JSON list of C-alpha atoms in Angstrom, two decimals:
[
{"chain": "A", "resi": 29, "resn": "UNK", "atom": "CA", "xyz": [-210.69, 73.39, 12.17]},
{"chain": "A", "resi": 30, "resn": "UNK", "atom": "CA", "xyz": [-210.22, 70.98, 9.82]},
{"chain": "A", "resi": 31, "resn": "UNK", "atom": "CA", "xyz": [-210.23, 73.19, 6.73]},
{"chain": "A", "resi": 32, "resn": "UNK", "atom": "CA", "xyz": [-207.95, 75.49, 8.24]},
{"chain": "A", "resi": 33, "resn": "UNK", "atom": "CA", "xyz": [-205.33, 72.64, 9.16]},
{"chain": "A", "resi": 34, "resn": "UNK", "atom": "CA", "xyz": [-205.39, 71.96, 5.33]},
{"chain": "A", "resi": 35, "resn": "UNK", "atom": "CA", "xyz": [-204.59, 75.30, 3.93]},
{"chain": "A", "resi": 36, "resn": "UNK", "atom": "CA", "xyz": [-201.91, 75.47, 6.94]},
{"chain": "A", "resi": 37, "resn": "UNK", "atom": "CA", "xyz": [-200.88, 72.07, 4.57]},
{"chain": "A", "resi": 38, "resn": "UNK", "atom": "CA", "xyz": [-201.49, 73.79, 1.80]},
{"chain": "A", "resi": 39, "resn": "UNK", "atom": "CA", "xyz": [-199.88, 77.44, 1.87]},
{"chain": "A", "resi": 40, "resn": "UNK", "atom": "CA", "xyz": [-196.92, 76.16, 4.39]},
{"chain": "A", "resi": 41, "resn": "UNK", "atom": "CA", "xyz": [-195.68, 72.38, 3.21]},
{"chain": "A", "resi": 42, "resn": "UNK", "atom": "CA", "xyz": [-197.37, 70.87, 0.29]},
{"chain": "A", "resi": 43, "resn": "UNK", "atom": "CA", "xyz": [-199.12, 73.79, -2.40]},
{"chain": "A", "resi": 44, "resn": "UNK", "atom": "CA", "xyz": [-198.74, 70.62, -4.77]},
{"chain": "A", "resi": 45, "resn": "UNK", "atom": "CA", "xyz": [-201.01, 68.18, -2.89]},
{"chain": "A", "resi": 46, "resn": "UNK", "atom": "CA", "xyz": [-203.52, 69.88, -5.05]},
{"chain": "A", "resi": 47, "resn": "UNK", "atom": "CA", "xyz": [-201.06, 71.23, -7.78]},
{"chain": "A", "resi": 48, "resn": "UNK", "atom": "CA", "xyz": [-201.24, 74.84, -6.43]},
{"chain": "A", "resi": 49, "resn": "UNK", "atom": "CA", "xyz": [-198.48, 77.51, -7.32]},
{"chain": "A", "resi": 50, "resn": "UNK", "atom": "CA", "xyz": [-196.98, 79.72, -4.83]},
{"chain": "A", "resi": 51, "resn": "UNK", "atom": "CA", "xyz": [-195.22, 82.89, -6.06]},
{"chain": "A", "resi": 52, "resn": "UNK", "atom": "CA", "xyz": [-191.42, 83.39, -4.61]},
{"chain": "A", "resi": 53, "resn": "UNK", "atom": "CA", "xyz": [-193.13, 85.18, -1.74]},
{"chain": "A", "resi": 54, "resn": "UNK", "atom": "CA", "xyz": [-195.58, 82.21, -0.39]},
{"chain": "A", "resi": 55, "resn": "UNK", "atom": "CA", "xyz": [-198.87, 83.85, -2.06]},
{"chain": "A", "resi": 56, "resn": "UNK", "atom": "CA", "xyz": [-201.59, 82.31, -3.66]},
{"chain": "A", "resi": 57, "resn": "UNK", "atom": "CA", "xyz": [-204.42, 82.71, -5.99]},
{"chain": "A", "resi": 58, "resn": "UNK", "atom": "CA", "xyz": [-207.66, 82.94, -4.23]},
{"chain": "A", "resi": 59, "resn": "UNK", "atom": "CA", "xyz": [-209.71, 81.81, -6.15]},
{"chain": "A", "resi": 60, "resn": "UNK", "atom": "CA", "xyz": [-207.18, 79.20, -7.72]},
{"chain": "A", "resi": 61, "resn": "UNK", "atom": "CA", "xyz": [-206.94, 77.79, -3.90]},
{"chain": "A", "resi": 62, "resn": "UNK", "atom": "CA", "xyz": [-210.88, 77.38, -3.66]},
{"chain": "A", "resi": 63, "resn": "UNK", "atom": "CA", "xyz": [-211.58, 75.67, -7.15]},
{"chain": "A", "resi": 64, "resn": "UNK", "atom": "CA", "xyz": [-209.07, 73.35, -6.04]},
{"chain": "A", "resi": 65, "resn": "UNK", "atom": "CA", "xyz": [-209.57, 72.26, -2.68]},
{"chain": "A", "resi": 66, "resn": "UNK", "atom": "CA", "xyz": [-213.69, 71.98, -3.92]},
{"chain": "A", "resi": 67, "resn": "UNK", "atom": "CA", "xyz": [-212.24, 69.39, -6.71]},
{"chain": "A", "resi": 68, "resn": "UNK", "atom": "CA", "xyz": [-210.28, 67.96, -3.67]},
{"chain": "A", "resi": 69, "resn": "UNK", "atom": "CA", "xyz": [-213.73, 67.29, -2.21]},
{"chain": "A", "resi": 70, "resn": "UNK", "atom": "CA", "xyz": [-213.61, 70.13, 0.31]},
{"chain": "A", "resi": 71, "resn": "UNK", "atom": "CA", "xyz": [-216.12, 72.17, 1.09]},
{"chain": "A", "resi": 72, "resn": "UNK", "atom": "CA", "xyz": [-215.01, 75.80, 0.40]},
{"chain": "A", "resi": 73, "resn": "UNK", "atom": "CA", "xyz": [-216.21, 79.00, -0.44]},
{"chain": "A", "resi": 74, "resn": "UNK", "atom": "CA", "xyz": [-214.82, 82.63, -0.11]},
{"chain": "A", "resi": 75, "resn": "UNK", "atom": "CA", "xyz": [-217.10, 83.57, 2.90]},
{"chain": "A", "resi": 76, "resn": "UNK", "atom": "CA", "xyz": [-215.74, 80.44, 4.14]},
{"chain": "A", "resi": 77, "resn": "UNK", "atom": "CA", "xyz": [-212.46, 81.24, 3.51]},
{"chain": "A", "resi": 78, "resn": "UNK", "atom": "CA", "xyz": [-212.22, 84.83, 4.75]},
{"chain": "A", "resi": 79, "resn": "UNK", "atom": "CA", "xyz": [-214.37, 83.52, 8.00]},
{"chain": "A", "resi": 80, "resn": "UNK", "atom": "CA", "xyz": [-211.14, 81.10, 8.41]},
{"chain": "A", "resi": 81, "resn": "UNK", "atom": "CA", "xyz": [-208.34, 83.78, 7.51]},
{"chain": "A", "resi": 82, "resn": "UNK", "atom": "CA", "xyz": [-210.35, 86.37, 10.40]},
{"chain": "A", "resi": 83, "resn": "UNK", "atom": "CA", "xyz": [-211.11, 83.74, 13.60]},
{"chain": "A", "resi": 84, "resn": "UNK", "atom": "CA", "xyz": [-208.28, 81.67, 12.77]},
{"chain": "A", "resi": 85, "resn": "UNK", "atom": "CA", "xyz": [-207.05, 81.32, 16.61]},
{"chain": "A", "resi": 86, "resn": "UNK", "atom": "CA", "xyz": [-203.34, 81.56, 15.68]},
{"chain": "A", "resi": 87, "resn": "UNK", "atom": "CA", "xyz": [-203.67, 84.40, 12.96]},
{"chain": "A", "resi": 88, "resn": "UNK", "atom": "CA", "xyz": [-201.66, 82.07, 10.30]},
{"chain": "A", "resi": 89, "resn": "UNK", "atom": "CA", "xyz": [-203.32, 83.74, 7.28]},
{"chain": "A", "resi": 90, "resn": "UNK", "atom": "CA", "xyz": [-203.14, 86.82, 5.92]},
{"chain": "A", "resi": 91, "resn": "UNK", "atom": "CA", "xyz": [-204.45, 88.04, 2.41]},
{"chain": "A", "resi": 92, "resn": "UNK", "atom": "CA", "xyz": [-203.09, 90.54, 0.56]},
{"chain": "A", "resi": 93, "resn": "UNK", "atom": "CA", "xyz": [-205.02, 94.47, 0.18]},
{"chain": "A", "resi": 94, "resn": "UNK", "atom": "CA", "xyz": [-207.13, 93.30, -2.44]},
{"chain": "A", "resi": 95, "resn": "UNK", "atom": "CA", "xyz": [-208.17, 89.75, -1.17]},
{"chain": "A", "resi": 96, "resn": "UNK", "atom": "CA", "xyz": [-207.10, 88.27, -4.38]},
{"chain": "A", "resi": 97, "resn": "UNK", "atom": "CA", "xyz": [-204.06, 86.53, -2.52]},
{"chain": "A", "resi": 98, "resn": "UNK", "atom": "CA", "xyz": [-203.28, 84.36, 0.77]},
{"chain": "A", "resi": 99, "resn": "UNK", "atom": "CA", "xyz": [-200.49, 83.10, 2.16]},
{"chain": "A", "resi": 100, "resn": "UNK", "atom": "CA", "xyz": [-199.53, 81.55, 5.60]},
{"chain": "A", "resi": 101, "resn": "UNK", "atom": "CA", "xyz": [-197.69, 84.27, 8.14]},
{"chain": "A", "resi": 102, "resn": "UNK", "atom": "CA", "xyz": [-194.84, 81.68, 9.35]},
{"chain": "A", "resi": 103, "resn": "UNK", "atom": "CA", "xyz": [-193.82, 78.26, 9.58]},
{"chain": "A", "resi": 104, "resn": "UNK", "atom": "CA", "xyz": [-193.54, 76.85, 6.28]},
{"chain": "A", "resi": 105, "resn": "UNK", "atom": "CA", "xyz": [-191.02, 73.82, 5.28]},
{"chain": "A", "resi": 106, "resn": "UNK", "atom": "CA", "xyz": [-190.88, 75.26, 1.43]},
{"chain": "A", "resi": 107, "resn": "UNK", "atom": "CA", "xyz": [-188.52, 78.03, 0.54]},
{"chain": "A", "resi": 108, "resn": "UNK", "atom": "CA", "xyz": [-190.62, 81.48, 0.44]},
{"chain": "A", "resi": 109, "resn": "UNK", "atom": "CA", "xyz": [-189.35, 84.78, 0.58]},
{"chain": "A", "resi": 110, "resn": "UNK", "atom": "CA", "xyz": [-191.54, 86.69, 3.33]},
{"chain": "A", "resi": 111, "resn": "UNK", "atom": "CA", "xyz": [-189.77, 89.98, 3.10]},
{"chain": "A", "resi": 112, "resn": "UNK", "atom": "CA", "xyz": [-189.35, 90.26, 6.46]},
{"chain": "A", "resi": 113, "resn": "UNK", "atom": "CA", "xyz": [-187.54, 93.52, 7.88]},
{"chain": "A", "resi": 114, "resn": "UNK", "atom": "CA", "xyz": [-185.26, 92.44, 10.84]},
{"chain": "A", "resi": 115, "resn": "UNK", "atom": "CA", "xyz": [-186.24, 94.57, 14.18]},
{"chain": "A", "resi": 116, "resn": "UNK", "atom": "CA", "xyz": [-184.59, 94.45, 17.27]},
{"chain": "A", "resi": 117, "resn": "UNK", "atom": "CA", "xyz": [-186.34, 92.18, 19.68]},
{"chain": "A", "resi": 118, "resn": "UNK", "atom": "CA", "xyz": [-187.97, 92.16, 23.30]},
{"chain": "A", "resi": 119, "resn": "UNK", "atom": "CA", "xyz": [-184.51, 91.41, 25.76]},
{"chain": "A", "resi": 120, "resn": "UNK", "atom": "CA", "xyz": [-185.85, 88.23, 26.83]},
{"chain": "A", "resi": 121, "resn": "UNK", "atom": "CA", "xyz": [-188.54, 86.01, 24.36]},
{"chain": "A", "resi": 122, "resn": "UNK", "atom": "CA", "xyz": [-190.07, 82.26, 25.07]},
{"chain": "A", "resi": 123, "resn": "UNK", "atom": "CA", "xyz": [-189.74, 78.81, 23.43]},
{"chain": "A", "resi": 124, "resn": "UNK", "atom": "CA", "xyz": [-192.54, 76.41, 24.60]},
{"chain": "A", "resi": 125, "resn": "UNK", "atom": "CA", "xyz": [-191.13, 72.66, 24.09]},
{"chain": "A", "resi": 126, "resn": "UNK", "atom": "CA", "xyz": [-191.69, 69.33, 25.86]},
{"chain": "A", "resi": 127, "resn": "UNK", "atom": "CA", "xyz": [-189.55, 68.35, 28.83]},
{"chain": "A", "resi": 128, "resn": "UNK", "atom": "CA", "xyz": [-188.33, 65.06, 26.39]},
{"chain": "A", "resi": 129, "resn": "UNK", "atom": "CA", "xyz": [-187.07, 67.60, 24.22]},
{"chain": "A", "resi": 130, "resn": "UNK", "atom": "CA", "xyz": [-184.93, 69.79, 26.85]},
{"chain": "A", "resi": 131, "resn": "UNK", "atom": "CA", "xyz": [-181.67, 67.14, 26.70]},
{"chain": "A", "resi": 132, "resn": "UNK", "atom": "CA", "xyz": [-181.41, 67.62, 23.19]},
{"chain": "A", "resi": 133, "resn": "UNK", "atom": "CA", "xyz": [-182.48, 71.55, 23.03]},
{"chain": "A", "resi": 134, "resn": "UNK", "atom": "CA", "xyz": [-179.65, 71.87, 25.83]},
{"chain": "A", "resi": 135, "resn": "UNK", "atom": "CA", "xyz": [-176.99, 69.97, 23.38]},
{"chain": "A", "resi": 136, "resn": "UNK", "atom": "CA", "xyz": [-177.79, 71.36, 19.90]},
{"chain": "A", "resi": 137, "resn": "UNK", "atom": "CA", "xyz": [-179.59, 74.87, 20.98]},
{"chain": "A", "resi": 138, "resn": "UNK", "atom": "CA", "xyz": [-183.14, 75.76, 19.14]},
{"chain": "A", "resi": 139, "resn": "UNK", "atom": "CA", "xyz": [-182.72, 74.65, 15.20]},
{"chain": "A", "resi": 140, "resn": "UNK", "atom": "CA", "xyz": [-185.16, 75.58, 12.82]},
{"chain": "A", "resi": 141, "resn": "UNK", "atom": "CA", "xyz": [-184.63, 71.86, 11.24]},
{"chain": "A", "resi": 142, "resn": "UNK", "atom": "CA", "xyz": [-187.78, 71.68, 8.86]},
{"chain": "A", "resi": 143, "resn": "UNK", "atom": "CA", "xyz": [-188.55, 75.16, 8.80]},
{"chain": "A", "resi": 144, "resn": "UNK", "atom": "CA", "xyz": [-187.52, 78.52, 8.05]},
{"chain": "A", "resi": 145, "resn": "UNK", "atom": "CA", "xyz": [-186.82, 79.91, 11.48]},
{"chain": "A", "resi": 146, "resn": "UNK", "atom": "CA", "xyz": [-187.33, 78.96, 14.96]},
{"chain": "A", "resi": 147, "resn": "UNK", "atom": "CA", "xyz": [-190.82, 80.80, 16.49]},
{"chain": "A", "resi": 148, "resn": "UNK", "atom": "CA", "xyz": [-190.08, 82.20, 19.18]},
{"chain": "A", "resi": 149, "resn": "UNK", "atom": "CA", "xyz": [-193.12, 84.07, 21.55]},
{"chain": "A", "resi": 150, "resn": "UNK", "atom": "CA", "xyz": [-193.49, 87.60, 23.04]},
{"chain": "A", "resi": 151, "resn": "UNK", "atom": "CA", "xyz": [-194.92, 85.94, 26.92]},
{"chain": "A", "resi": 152, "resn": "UNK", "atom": "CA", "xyz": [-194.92, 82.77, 28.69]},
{"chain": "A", "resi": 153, "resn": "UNK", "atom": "CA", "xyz": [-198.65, 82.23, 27.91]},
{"chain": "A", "resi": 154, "resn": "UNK", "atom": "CA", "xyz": [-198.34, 81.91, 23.88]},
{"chain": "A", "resi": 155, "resn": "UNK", "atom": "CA", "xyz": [-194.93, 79.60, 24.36]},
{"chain": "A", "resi": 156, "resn": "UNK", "atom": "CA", "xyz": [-197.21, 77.54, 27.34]},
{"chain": "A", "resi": 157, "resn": "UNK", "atom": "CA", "xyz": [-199.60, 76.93, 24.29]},
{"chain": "A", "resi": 158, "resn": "UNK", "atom": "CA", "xyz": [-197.15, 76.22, 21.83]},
{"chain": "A", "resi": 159, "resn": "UNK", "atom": "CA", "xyz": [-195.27, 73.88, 24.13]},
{"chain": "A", "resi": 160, "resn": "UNK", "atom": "CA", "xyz": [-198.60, 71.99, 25.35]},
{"chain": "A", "resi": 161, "resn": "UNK", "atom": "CA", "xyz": [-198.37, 70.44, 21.58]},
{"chain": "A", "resi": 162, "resn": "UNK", "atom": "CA", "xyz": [-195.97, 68.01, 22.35]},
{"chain": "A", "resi": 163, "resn": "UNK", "atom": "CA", "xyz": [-196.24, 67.07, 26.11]},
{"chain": "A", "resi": 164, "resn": "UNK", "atom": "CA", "xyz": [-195.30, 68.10, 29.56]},
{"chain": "A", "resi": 165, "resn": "UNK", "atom": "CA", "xyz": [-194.76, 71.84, 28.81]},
{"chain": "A", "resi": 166, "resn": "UNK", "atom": "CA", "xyz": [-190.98, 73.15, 29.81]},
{"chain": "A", "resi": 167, "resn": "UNK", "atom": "CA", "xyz": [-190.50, 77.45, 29.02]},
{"chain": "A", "resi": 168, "resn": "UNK", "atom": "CA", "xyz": [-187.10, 78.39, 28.04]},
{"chain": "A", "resi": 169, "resn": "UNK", "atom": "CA", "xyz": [-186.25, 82.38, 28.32]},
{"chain": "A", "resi": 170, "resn": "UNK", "atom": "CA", "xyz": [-184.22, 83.37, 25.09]},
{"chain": "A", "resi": 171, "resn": "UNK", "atom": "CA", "xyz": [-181.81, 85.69, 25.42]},
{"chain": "A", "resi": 172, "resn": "UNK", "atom": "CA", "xyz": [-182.72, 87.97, 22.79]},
{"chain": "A", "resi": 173, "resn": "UNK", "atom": "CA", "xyz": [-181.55, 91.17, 23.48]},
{"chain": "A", "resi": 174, "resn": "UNK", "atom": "CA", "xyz": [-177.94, 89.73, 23.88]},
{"chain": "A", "resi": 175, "resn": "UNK", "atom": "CA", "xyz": [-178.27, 87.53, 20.45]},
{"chain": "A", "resi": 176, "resn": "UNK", "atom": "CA", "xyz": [-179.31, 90.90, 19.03]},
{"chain": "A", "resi": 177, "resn": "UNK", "atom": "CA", "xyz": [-176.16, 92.80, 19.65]},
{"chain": "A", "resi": 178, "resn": "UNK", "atom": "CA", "xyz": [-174.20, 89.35, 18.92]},
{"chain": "A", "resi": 179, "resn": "UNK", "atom": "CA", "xyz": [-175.19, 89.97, 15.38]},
{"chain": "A", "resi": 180, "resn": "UNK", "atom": "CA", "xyz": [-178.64, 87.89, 15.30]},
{"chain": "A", "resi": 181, "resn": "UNK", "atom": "CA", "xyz": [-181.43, 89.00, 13.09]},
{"chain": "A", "resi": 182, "resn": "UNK", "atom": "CA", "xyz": [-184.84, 88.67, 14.45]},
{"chain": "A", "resi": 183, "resn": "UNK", "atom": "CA", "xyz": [-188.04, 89.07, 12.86]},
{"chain": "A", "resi": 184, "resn": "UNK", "atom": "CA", "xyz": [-191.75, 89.71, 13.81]},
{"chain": "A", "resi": 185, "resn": "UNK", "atom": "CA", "xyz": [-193.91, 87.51, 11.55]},
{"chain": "A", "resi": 186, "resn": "UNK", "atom": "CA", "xyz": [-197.67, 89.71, 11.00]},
{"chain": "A", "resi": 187, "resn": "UNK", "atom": "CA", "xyz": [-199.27, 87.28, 13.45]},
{"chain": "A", "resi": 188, "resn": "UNK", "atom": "CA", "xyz": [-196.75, 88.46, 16.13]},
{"chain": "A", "resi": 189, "resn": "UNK", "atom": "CA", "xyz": [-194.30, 85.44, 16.19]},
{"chain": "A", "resi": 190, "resn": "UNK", "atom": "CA", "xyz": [-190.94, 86.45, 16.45]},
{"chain": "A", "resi": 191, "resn": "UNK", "atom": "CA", "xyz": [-188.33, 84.21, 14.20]},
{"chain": "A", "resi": 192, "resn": "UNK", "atom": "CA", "xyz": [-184.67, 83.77, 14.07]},
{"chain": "A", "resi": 193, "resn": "UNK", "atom": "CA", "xyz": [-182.40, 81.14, 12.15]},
{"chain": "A", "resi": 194, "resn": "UNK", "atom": "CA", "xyz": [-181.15, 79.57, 15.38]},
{"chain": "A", "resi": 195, "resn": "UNK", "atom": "CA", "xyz": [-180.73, 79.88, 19.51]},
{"chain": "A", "resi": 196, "resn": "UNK", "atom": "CA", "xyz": [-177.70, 79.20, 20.99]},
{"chain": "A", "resi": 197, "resn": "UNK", "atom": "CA", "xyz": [-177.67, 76.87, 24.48]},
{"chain": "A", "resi": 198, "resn": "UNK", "atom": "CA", "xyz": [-175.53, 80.14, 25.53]},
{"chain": "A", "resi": 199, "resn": "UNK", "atom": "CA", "xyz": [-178.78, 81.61, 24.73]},
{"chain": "A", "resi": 200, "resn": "UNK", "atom": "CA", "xyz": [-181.18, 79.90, 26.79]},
{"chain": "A", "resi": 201, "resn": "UNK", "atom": "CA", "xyz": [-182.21, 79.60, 30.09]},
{"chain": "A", "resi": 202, "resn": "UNK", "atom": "CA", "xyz": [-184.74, 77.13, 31.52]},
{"chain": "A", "resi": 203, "resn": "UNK", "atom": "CA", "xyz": [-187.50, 79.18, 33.26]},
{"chain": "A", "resi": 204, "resn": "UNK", "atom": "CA", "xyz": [-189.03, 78.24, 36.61]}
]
């Protein structure tokens, strides 16, 4: 867990922490990531590594057909291009968020702030997770569908999170 909470450092905020180089589409060298978290003192191999990438509970790594690169699915705060195709959405997807949160969520909508899009889940389960993060857990329905044919793009990230650039509070609607 811990490992994998450092590449999630690693491929999604900070490659420099250990002076690693992204390409413009968030990838990394595979073997360049291991010889430098081992002279970061972690304890990392490729068995290791791919072990990580295939039980990682939320699916944030992918590498690429040859195994020779890795990047993070979603959620970084540095600028990648993830060649995302935009695809029409379910009609209604989930935000999980903390009931402190829903005063300002109501005023300002879903931002991305930080990050590159707002995630945004398929069912009430995955956004109950997401939203268990940061206290009592509040679900707000997005209105997808009707964002969608307001001109939205919406993408589905390889791990099955869907992102946008922003929700509208016209948008939402607190479920019960």
């Amino acid at each position: 867990k811990h490992l994998s909470k450092f590449i999630s450092l690693v491929l999604r905020h900070q490659p420099e922490i250990i002076q690693l180089e992204l390409d413009q589409n968030g990838w990394a060298d595979v073997e360049e990531l291991i010889k430098k978290m081992q002279a970061k003192g972690k304890k990392i191999d490729r068995t290791l590594l791919e072990e990580i990438v295939l039980h990682n509970d939320k699916q944030r790594f992918t590498f690429n057909a040859k195994k020779d690169k890795i990047r993070a699915n979603q959620g970084h705060s540095i600028s990648v291009d993830m060649e995302f195709q935009p695809q029409r959405p379910p009609d209604i997807l989930y935000h999980g968020t903390s009931q402190k949160s829903i005063k300002s969520i109501f005023r300002t909508g879903l931002e991305k702030r930080s990050r590159q899009h707002v995630h945004l889940s398929a069912d009430v389960e995955t956004a109950t997770k997401v939203g268990q993060r940061h206290g009592k857990v509040v679900i707000l329905e997005v209105q997808a569908g009707k964002m969608y044919d307001a001109g939205f793009a919406f993408y589905l990230s390889k791990n099955g999170v869907w992102l946008t650039e922003e929700v509208a509070v016209e948008y939402l609607v607190e479920s019960r």
